[in-house]
Amino acid sequence: MKKDYSKLWTLFKSMFVLSACTFGGGFVIVSLMKKRYVEELKWLEEDEMLDVTAITQSVPGPLPVNASVIIGYRMAGIVGSLVAIGGTILPPMVIISVISLFYNQFRTNPYIATALEVMRAGVAAVIFDVVINLAGNVVKTKRVLYIAMMIIAFIATYLLDVSAMLIILVCLGIGLIDLVVTLKNNKKKGAV
Amino acid sequence: MLLIKLFFAFMQVGLFSVGGGYAAIPLIQEQIVNIHKLMTLEEFSDLITVAEMTPGPISINSATFVGMRIAGIPGVLLCTLGCIIPSFCICLILAHFYYKYRTVSGVQIVLGSLRPAVVSLIASAGASILMLGLFQAELGEIVLSNLRIVELVIFVVALVILRKYKVSAIAIILGSGVVGTLVYVLLGAVA
């Protein structure tokens, strides 16, 4: 893994902008990170971004911070992690510090309330755009197991409210079984 | 002493909040309202409202809000630091092992089965936000006649733009906020 300090400023700037504009939960920022780091900057592979998402969802702490640590580490080691975290936490720190001084005016402002409501439609469009690409690539693997897992996982999490953590654990179990089966098949092939 | 107490309170929040934003709320309440009595329950619910209206992870927002109200800027820095130290250590170790072993074929097979699940988790978050945007309600409480046409049009147009042109996601999100608010102001729906 090569460390590239020349990318630190771009890393900081990207994290800062993503964090400043991300309303909604952790998966919103993951969609934005995928667009930025995989599609625009081409720093990460798509699979890598999905792996990072699975890891960040499975460990304690805020998801955007966790993802920053890993992506930063990937780009420039521990220094990269620190730079990425800085970019991610500065916007909420500054915004909340300012708002905490006059949060009653902020909370009751009708323009802010309306903007925040309509922005959800834009956020949803961004997530759907990312999901269309990701789901398309899962379908392209032509593995029935993966396509079925994707559909079942969606039903479980969206319609049945199963926790993300549990879904990842179950899929981890399926992955381990898949590994054992593959190893056995390889052994058989080797014997023949 | 108070600052040290705050630091460790938020360190526990960071260490035990597994599974994203909303999992952290009861933990923060436990630490800040119940154990250390640094805020009243009413102040705490204000905090959650503000945290939901502003960008950034809810635990960082809370750490900043509590830190600012109790000890100003030093409070902000210490609370936030406490909150992210556990993440930093755990993720650094995991990142190290992930990049060391991720090309091993066995690890690839196991990770391969996690990826479809992650796609679904992202899709589910998107669907929830879309329903909230279109109907102002969670999935179980949707009333079809409450469909908001302005939001629907913004969603479709934004998605078409994203699919056809290389537009940044940030521009789409901020643009939809500005355009939507203008439309509602013109319709006279903002008092």
Short mmCIF file of C-alpha atoms in Angstrom, two decimals:
data_model
loop_
_atom_site.label_atom_id
_atom_site.label_comp_id
_atom_site.label_asym_id
_atom_site.label_seq_id
_atom_site.Cartn_x
_atom_site.Cartn_y
_atom_site.Cartn_z
CA MET A 1 0.00 0.00 0.00
CA LYS A 2 1.61 3.23 -1.07
CA LYS A 3 1.21 6.36 0.99
CA ASP A 4 0.59 9.52 -0.92
CA TYR A 5 0.77 12.70 1.14
CA SER A 6 0.09 14.88 -1.90
CA LYS A 7 -3.55 13.85 -1.64
CA LEU A 8 -3.99 15.02 1.95
CA TRP A 9 -5.46 18.39 1.04
CA THR A 10 -7.95 16.88 -1.41
CA LEU A 11 -8.84 14.30 1.24
CA PHE A 12 -9.46 16.96 3.88
CA LYS A 13 -11.46 19.15 1.50
CA SER A 14 -13.60 16.25 0.29
CA MET A 15 -14.39 15.03 3.80
CA PHE A 16 -15.15 18.57 4.93
CA VAL A 17 -17.61 19.26 2.11
CA LEU A 18 -19.29 15.85 2.39
CA SER A 19 -19.69 16.22 6.13
CA ALA A 20 -20.98 19.78 5.91
CA CYS A 21 -23.71 18.82 3.44
CA THR A 22 -24.81 15.45 4.77
CA PHE A 23 -28.21 15.52 6.36
CA GLY A 24 -29.55 12.21 7.58
CA GLY A 25 -27.91 9.04 8.80
CA GLY A 26 -24.61 7.36 8.11
CA PHE A 27 -25.67 5.64 4.91
CA VAL A 28 -26.27 9.00 3.26
CA ILE A 29 -22.64 9.97 3.69
CA VAL A 30 -21.56 6.52 2.49
CA SER A 31 -23.43 7.12 -0.77
CA LEU A 32 -21.73 10.49 -1.13
CA MET A 33 -18.31 9.01 -0.32
CA LYS A 34 -18.87 6.35 -2.95
CA LYS A 35 -19.65 9.00 -5.56
CA ARG A 36 -16.67 11.13 -4.54
CA TYR A 37 -13.92 8.58 -3.91
CA VAL A 38 -14.92 5.83 -6.35
CA GLU A 39 -16.54 7.68 -9.26
CA GLU A 40 -15.02 11.18 -9.23
CA LEU A 41 -11.52 10.79 -7.75
CA LYS A 42 -11.11 7.06 -8.58
CA TRP A 43 -9.10 6.58 -5.38
CA LEU A 44 -10.99 3.50 -4.23
CA GLU A 45 -12.53 0.49 -5.93
CA GLU A 46 -16.24 -0.04 -5.59
CA ASP A 47 -15.82 -3.35 -3.73
CA GLU A 48 -13.44 -1.65 -1.34
CA MET A 49 -16.01 1.04 -0.54
CA LEU A 50 -18.62 -1.63 0.21
CA ASP A 51 -16.18 -3.52 2.45
CA VAL A 52 -15.37 -0.31 4.31
CA THR A 53 -19.10 0.31 4.78
CA ALA A 54 -19.61 -3.17 6.21
CA ILE A 55 -16.70 -2.67 8.62
CA THR A 56 -17.82 0.79 9.76
CA GLN A 57 -21.35 -0.43 10.37
CA SER A 58 -20.10 -3.31 12.53
CA VAL A 59 -17.94 -1.36 14.96
CA PRO A 60 -18.87 1.22 17.60
CA GLY A 61 -18.79 4.93 16.93
CA PRO A 62 -20.32 7.29 14.37
CA LEU A 63 -20.26 5.78 10.88
CA PRO A 64 -18.83 8.81 9.04
CA VAL A 65 -15.95 9.02 11.52
CA ASN A 66 -15.24 5.30 11.19
CA ALA A 67 -15.27 5.52 7.40
CA SER A 68 -12.94 8.55 7.51
CA VAL A 69 -10.42 6.64 9.63
CA ILE A 70 -10.29 3.74 7.17
CA ILE A 71 -10.29 5.78 3.95
CA GLY A 72 -7.70 8.17 5.42
CA TYR A 73 -5.53 5.22 6.45
CA ARG A 74 -5.81 3.80 2.94
CA MET A 75 -4.62 7.05 1.35
CA ALA A 76 -1.85 8.12 3.74
CA GLY A 77 -1.60 5.92 6.83
CA ILE A 78 -2.26 7.31 10.30
CA VAL A 79 -1.65 10.89 9.14
CA GLY A 80 -4.34 10.33 6.51
CA SER A 81 -6.74 9.06 9.17
CA LEU A 82 -6.21 12.14 11.31
CA VAL A 83 -6.64 14.49 8.35
CA ALA A 84 -9.82 12.71 7.24
CA ILE A 85 -11.30 12.78 10.77
CA GLY A 86 -10.52 16.49 11.00
CA GLY A 87 -12.40 17.15 7.78
CA THR A 88 -15.36 15.10 8.95
CA ILE A 89 -15.82 16.51 12.45
CA LEU A 90 -15.01 20.18 11.86
CA PRO A 91 -18.28 21.11 10.08
CA PRO A 92 -20.64 19.68 12.72
CA MET A 93 -18.47 21.12 15.51
CA VAL A 94 -18.53 24.62 14.05
CA ILE A 95 -22.20 24.52 13.01
CA ILE A 96 -23.45 23.18 16.35
CA SER A 97 -21.23 25.53 18.36
CA VAL A 98 -22.76 28.49 16.57
CA ILE A 99 -26.30 27.13 16.74
CA SER A 100 -26.07 26.25 20.42
CA LEU A 101 -25.81 29.98 21.10
CA PHE A 102 -29.20 30.77 19.54
CA TYR A 103 -30.93 27.48 18.87
CA ASN A 104 -34.46 28.69 19.59
CA GLN A 105 -34.44 31.08 16.61
CA PHE A 106 -32.95 28.34 14.46
CA ARG A 107 -35.46 25.70 15.46
CA THR A 108 -38.49 27.86 14.80
CA ASN A 109 -37.39 29.44 11.49
CA PRO A 110 -39.95 28.35 8.85
CA TYR A 111 -37.56 28.77 5.88
CA ILE A 112 -34.96 26.51 7.44
CA ALA A 113 -37.63 23.94 8.29
CA THR A 114 -38.96 23.93 4.70
CA ALA A 115 -35.48 23.73 3.15
CA LEU A 116 -34.60 20.77 5.37
CA GLU A 117 -37.81 18.98 4.41
CA VAL A 118 -37.47 19.41 0.65
CA MET A 119 -33.78 18.55 0.76
CA ARG A 120 -34.77 14.99 1.63
CA ALA A 121 -36.00 14.52 -1.94
CA GLY A 122 -32.55 15.49 -3.25
CA VAL A 123 -30.79 13.26 -0.72
CA ALA A 124 -33.03 10.35 -1.72
CA ALA A 125 -32.19 10.94 -5.41
CA VAL A 126 -28.45 10.78 -4.66
CA ILE A 127 -28.82 7.54 -2.69
CA PHE A 128 -30.98 5.98 -5.42
CA ASP A 129 -28.42 6.94 -8.06
CA VAL A 130 -25.67 5.19 -6.07
CA VAL A 131 -27.87 2.17 -5.32
CA ILE A 132 -28.79 1.69 -9.00
CA ASN A 133 -25.08 1.40 -9.84
CA LEU A 134 -24.29 -0.87 -6.89
CA ALA A 135 -27.25 -3.18 -7.39
CA GLY A 136 -26.48 -3.37 -11.12
CA ASN A 137 -23.00 -4.64 -10.29
CA VAL A 138 -24.33 -7.25 -7.88
CA VAL A 139 -26.66 -8.49 -10.64
CA LYS A 140 -23.72 -8.56 -13.07
CA THR A 141 -21.91 -11.12 -10.86
CA LYS A 142 -24.70 -13.50 -12.04
CA ARG A 143 -24.43 -15.34 -8.70
CA VAL A 144 -27.94 -16.31 -7.67
CA LEU A 145 -26.78 -16.42 -4.04
CA TYR A 146 -25.70 -12.75 -4.07
CA ILE A 147 -28.79 -11.50 -5.88
CA ALA A 148 -31.07 -13.42 -3.51
CA MET A 149 -29.15 -12.13 -0.48
CA MET A 150 -29.51 -8.58 -1.72
CA ILE A 151 -33.28 -8.89 -2.17
CA ILE A 152 -33.85 -10.69 1.12
CA ALA A 153 -31.62 -8.27 3.02
CA PHE A 154 -33.59 -5.33 1.62
CA ILE A 155 -36.92 -6.84 2.65
CA ALA A 156 -35.55 -7.68 6.09
CA THR A 157 -34.12 -4.26 6.79
CA TYR A 158 -36.72 -2.02 5.17
CA LEU A 159 -39.99 -3.88 5.64
CA LEU A 160 -39.25 -5.99 8.70
CA ASP A 161 -37.00 -3.51 10.54
CA VAL A 162 -34.23 -6.04 11.20
CA SER A 163 -31.11 -4.29 12.53
CA ALA A 164 -28.22 -3.65 10.14
CA MET A 165 -25.84 -5.30 12.57
CA LEU A 166 -27.80 -8.57 12.52
CA ILE A 167 -27.98 -8.57 8.71
CA ILE A 168 -24.23 -8.13 8.44
CA LEU A 169 -23.62 -10.92 10.96
CA VAL A 170 -25.92 -13.33 9.11
CA CYS A 171 -24.27 -12.51 5.79
CA LEU A 172 -20.87 -12.98 7.39
CA GLY A 173 -22.04 -16.46 8.41
CA ILE A 174 -23.22 -17.19 4.87
CA GLY A 175 -19.86 -15.95 3.57
CA LEU A 176 -17.99 -18.33 5.88
CA ILE A 177 -20.14 -21.27 4.73
CA ASP A 178 -19.52 -20.19 1.13
CA LEU A 179 -15.78 -20.20 1.86
CA VAL A 180 -15.87 -23.74 3.33
CA VAL A 181 -17.89 -25.05 0.37
CA THR A 182 -15.53 -23.40 -2.14
CA LEU A 183 -12.47 -24.83 -0.40
CA LYS A 184 -14.02 -28.33 -0.43
CA ASN A 185 -14.87 -28.05 -4.12
CA ASN A 186 -11.34 -26.90 -4.89
CA LYS A 187 -9.93 -29.89 -2.99
CA LYS A 188 -12.13 -32.29 -4.97
CA LYS A 189 -11.00 -30.69 -8.21
CA GLY A 190 -7.40 -31.01 -7.04
CA ALA A 191 -7.88 -34.74 -6.35
CA VAL A 192 -9.18 -35.42 -9.86
CA MET B 1 -12.68 17.94 36.95
CA LEU B 2 -15.92 18.55 35.11
CA LEU B 3 -14.08 18.51 31.78
CA ILE B 4 -12.43 15.18 32.57
CA LYS B 5 -15.81 13.76 33.54
CA LEU B 6 -17.29 14.96 30.24
CA PHE B 7 -14.41 13.50 28.30
CA PHE B 8 -14.92 10.03 29.76
CA ALA B 9 -18.71 10.27 29.46
CA PHE B 10 -18.43 10.83 25.72
CA MET B 11 -15.72 8.23 25.40
CA GLN B 12 -18.26 5.70 26.67
CA VAL B 13 -20.81 6.97 24.17
CA GLY B 14 -18.28 6.48 21.38
CA LEU B 15 -17.29 3.05 22.61
CA PHE B 16 -20.75 1.57 23.10
CA SER B 17 -22.84 3.06 20.30
CA VAL B 18 -22.80 0.25 17.76
CA GLY B 19 -25.01 0.53 14.70
CA GLY B 20 -25.15 4.18 13.79
CA GLY B 21 -26.77 7.43 14.84
CA TYR B 22 -29.95 6.58 16.63
CA ALA B 23 -28.32 3.86 18.72
CA ALA B 24 -26.28 6.61 20.36
CA ILE B 25 -29.23 8.68 21.63
CA PRO B 26 -30.16 6.54 24.67
CA LEU B 27 -26.48 6.24 25.57
CA ILE B 28 -25.99 10.00 25.49
CA GLN B 29 -29.13 10.49 27.54
CA GLU B 30 -27.90 7.96 30.10
CA GLN B 31 -24.50 9.65 30.44
CA ILE B 32 -25.48 13.30 30.24
CA VAL B 33 -28.96 13.48 31.73
CA ASN B 34 -29.21 10.53 34.11
CA ILE B 35 -25.72 9.92 35.47
CA HIS B 36 -23.94 13.27 35.34
CA LYS B 37 -27.02 15.54 35.36
CA LEU B 38 -25.35 18.00 33.00
CA MET B 39 -28.60 18.74 31.13
CA THR B 40 -32.31 18.50 31.82
CA LEU B 41 -34.45 16.14 29.77
CA GLU B 42 -36.01 19.13 28.03
CA GLU B 43 -32.65 20.55 27.00
CA PHE B 44 -31.73 17.09 25.80
CA SER B 45 -34.78 16.82 23.53
CA ASP B 46 -33.92 20.26 22.12
CA LEU B 47 -30.48 18.93 21.43
CA ILE B 48 -31.85 15.95 19.50
CA THR B 49 -34.07 18.25 17.43
CA VAL B 50 -31.14 20.49 16.54
CA ALA B 51 -28.89 17.50 15.84
CA GLU B 52 -31.44 16.11 13.40
CA MET B 53 -31.70 19.44 11.60
CA THR B 54 -27.97 19.90 11.10
CA PRO B 55 -25.38 17.87 9.20
CA GLY B 56 -23.02 15.49 10.93
CA PRO B 57 -23.24 12.41 13.13
CA ILE B 58 -25.61 12.74 16.07
CA SER B 59 -22.99 11.79 18.66
CA ILE B 60 -20.55 14.44 17.42
CA ASN B 61 -23.38 16.97 17.38
CA SER B 62 -24.33 16.09 20.95
CA ALA B 63 -20.74 16.18 22.13
CA THR B 64 -20.33 19.66 20.64
CA PHE B 65 -23.65 20.94 21.98
CA VAL B 66 -23.08 19.65 25.52
CA GLY B 67 -19.43 20.73 25.53
CA MET B 68 -20.30 24.25 24.33
CA ARG B 69 -23.05 24.79 26.89
CA ILE B 70 -21.03 23.48 29.81
CA ALA B 71 -17.48 24.64 29.13
CA GLY B 72 -17.27 26.63 25.87
CA ILE B 73 -14.70 25.82 23.19
CA PRO B 74 -12.45 23.66 25.44
CA GLY B 75 -15.56 21.66 26.28
CA VAL B 76 -16.36 21.18 22.59
CA LEU B 77 -12.85 19.93 21.83
CA LEU B 78 -12.66 17.56 24.78
CA CYS B 79 -16.14 16.06 24.35
CA THR B 80 -15.63 15.49 20.63
CA LEU B 81 -12.20 14.02 21.22
CA GLY B 82 -13.61 11.61 23.80
CA CYS B 83 -16.30 10.61 21.37
CA ILE B 84 -13.97 9.76 18.49
CA ILE B 85 -10.99 8.17 20.28
CA PRO B 86 -12.59 4.70 20.50
CA SER B 87 -13.60 4.82 16.80
CA PHE B 88 -10.15 5.95 15.83
CA CYS B 89 -8.32 3.13 17.64
CA ILE B 90 -10.70 0.34 16.60
CA CYS B 91 -10.97 1.38 12.95
CA LEU B 92 -7.24 1.92 12.59
CA ILE B 93 -6.57 -1.65 13.70
CA LEU B 94 -9.31 -3.02 11.42
CA ALA B 95 -8.08 -0.93 8.48
CA HIS B 96 -4.60 -2.30 8.97
CA PHE B 97 -5.77 -5.92 8.84
CA TYR B 98 -8.26 -5.28 6.06
CA TYR B 99 -5.60 -3.88 3.74
CA LYS B 100 -3.11 -6.56 4.73
CA TYR B 101 -5.40 -9.48 4.01
CA ARG B 102 -8.09 -8.25 1.63
CA THR B 103 -6.47 -9.77 -1.46
CA VAL B 104 -6.35 -13.24 0.12
CA SER B 105 -8.90 -15.29 -1.84
CA GLY B 106 -10.60 -16.71 1.25
CA VAL B 107 -11.13 -13.24 2.67
CA GLN B 108 -12.47 -12.15 -0.73
CA ILE B 109 -15.10 -14.90 -0.65
CA VAL B 110 -16.31 -13.89 2.83
CA LEU B 111 -16.33 -10.17 1.99
CA GLY B 112 -18.14 -10.98 -1.26
CA SER B 113 -21.20 -12.11 0.65
CA LEU B 114 -21.22 -8.94 2.76
CA ARG B 115 -21.39 -6.64 -0.26
CA PRO B 116 -24.95 -7.44 -1.43
CA ALA B 117 -26.12 -6.84 2.15
CA VAL B 118 -24.44 -3.44 2.28
CA VAL B 119 -26.14 -2.47 -1.00
CA SER B 120 -29.48 -3.35 0.60
CA LEU B 121 -28.72 -1.39 3.75
CA ILE B 122 -27.95 1.70 1.68
CA ALA B 123 -31.07 1.12 -0.43
CA SER B 124 -33.18 0.81 2.70
CA ALA B 125 -31.84 4.10 4.09
CA GLY B 126 -32.64 5.72 0.74
CA ALA B 127 -36.17 4.32 0.70
CA SER B 128 -36.84 5.57 4.24
CA ILE B 129 -35.65 9.08 3.39
CA LEU B 130 -37.69 9.08 0.17
CA MET B 131 -40.89 8.09 2.00
CA LEU B 132 -40.20 10.71 4.66
CA GLY B 133 -39.68 13.29 1.93
CA LEU B 134 -42.75 12.34 -0.14
CA PHE B 135 -45.24 11.62 2.64
CA GLN B 136 -43.73 13.18 5.79
CA ALA B 137 -44.27 9.82 7.43
CA GLU B 138 -42.61 6.50 8.19
CA LEU B 139 -43.47 3.46 6.07
CA GLY B 140 -46.21 2.16 8.39
CA GLU B 141 -48.01 5.50 8.62
CA ILE B 142 -48.15 6.51 4.98
CA VAL B 143 -51.38 8.05 3.72
CA LEU B 144 -51.38 8.13 -0.11
CA SER B 145 -53.36 11.36 -0.34
CA ASN B 146 -50.57 13.13 1.58
CA LEU B 147 -48.20 12.72 -1.36
CA ARG B 148 -46.22 15.92 -1.80
CA ILE B 149 -46.00 16.71 -5.52
CA VAL B 150 -43.18 19.26 -5.19
CA GLU B 151 -40.92 16.70 -3.49
CA LEU B 152 -41.86 14.02 -6.03
CA VAL B 153 -40.93 16.27 -8.97
CA ILE B 154 -37.65 17.30 -7.29
CA PHE B 155 -36.78 13.64 -6.65
CA VAL B 156 -37.46 12.56 -10.26
CA VAL B 157 -35.70 15.53 -11.84
CA ALA B 158 -32.70 15.17 -9.50
CA LEU B 159 -32.41 11.47 -10.26
CA VAL B 160 -32.58 12.06 -14.03
CA ILE B 161 -29.89 14.75 -13.79
CA LEU B 162 -27.68 12.45 -11.72
CA ARG B 163 -28.06 9.55 -14.17
CA LYS B 164 -27.50 11.63 -17.31
CA TYR B 165 -24.87 14.18 -16.33
CA LYS B 166 -21.84 14.19 -14.08
CA VAL B 167 -23.19 16.51 -11.41
CA SER B 168 -21.83 16.49 -7.86
CA ALA B 169 -24.11 15.07 -5.19
CA ILE B 170 -23.63 18.15 -3.04
CA ALA B 171 -24.92 20.41 -5.83
CA ILE B 172 -28.01 18.20 -6.15
CA ILE B 173 -28.76 18.21 -2.41
CA LEU B 174 -28.26 21.94 -1.91
CA GLY B 175 -30.00 22.71 -5.21
CA SER B 176 -33.07 20.72 -4.24
CA GLY B 177 -33.21 22.57 -0.92
CA VAL B 178 -33.06 25.99 -2.61
CA VAL B 179 -35.47 25.19 -5.46
CA GLY B 180 -37.96 23.44 -3.17
CA THR B 181 -38.00 26.27 -0.65
CA LEU B 182 -38.50 28.83 -3.43
CA VAL B 183 -41.43 26.84 -4.83
CA TYR B 184 -43.08 26.61 -1.41
CA VAL B 185 -42.51 30.33 -0.80
CA LEU B 186 -44.08 31.13 -4.20
CA LEU B 187 -47.00 28.85 -3.37
CA GLY B 188 -47.40 30.78 -0.14
CA ALA B 189 -46.96 27.65 1.94
CA VAL B 190 -44.21 29.06 4.15
CA ALA B 191 -45.58 31.27 6.89
#
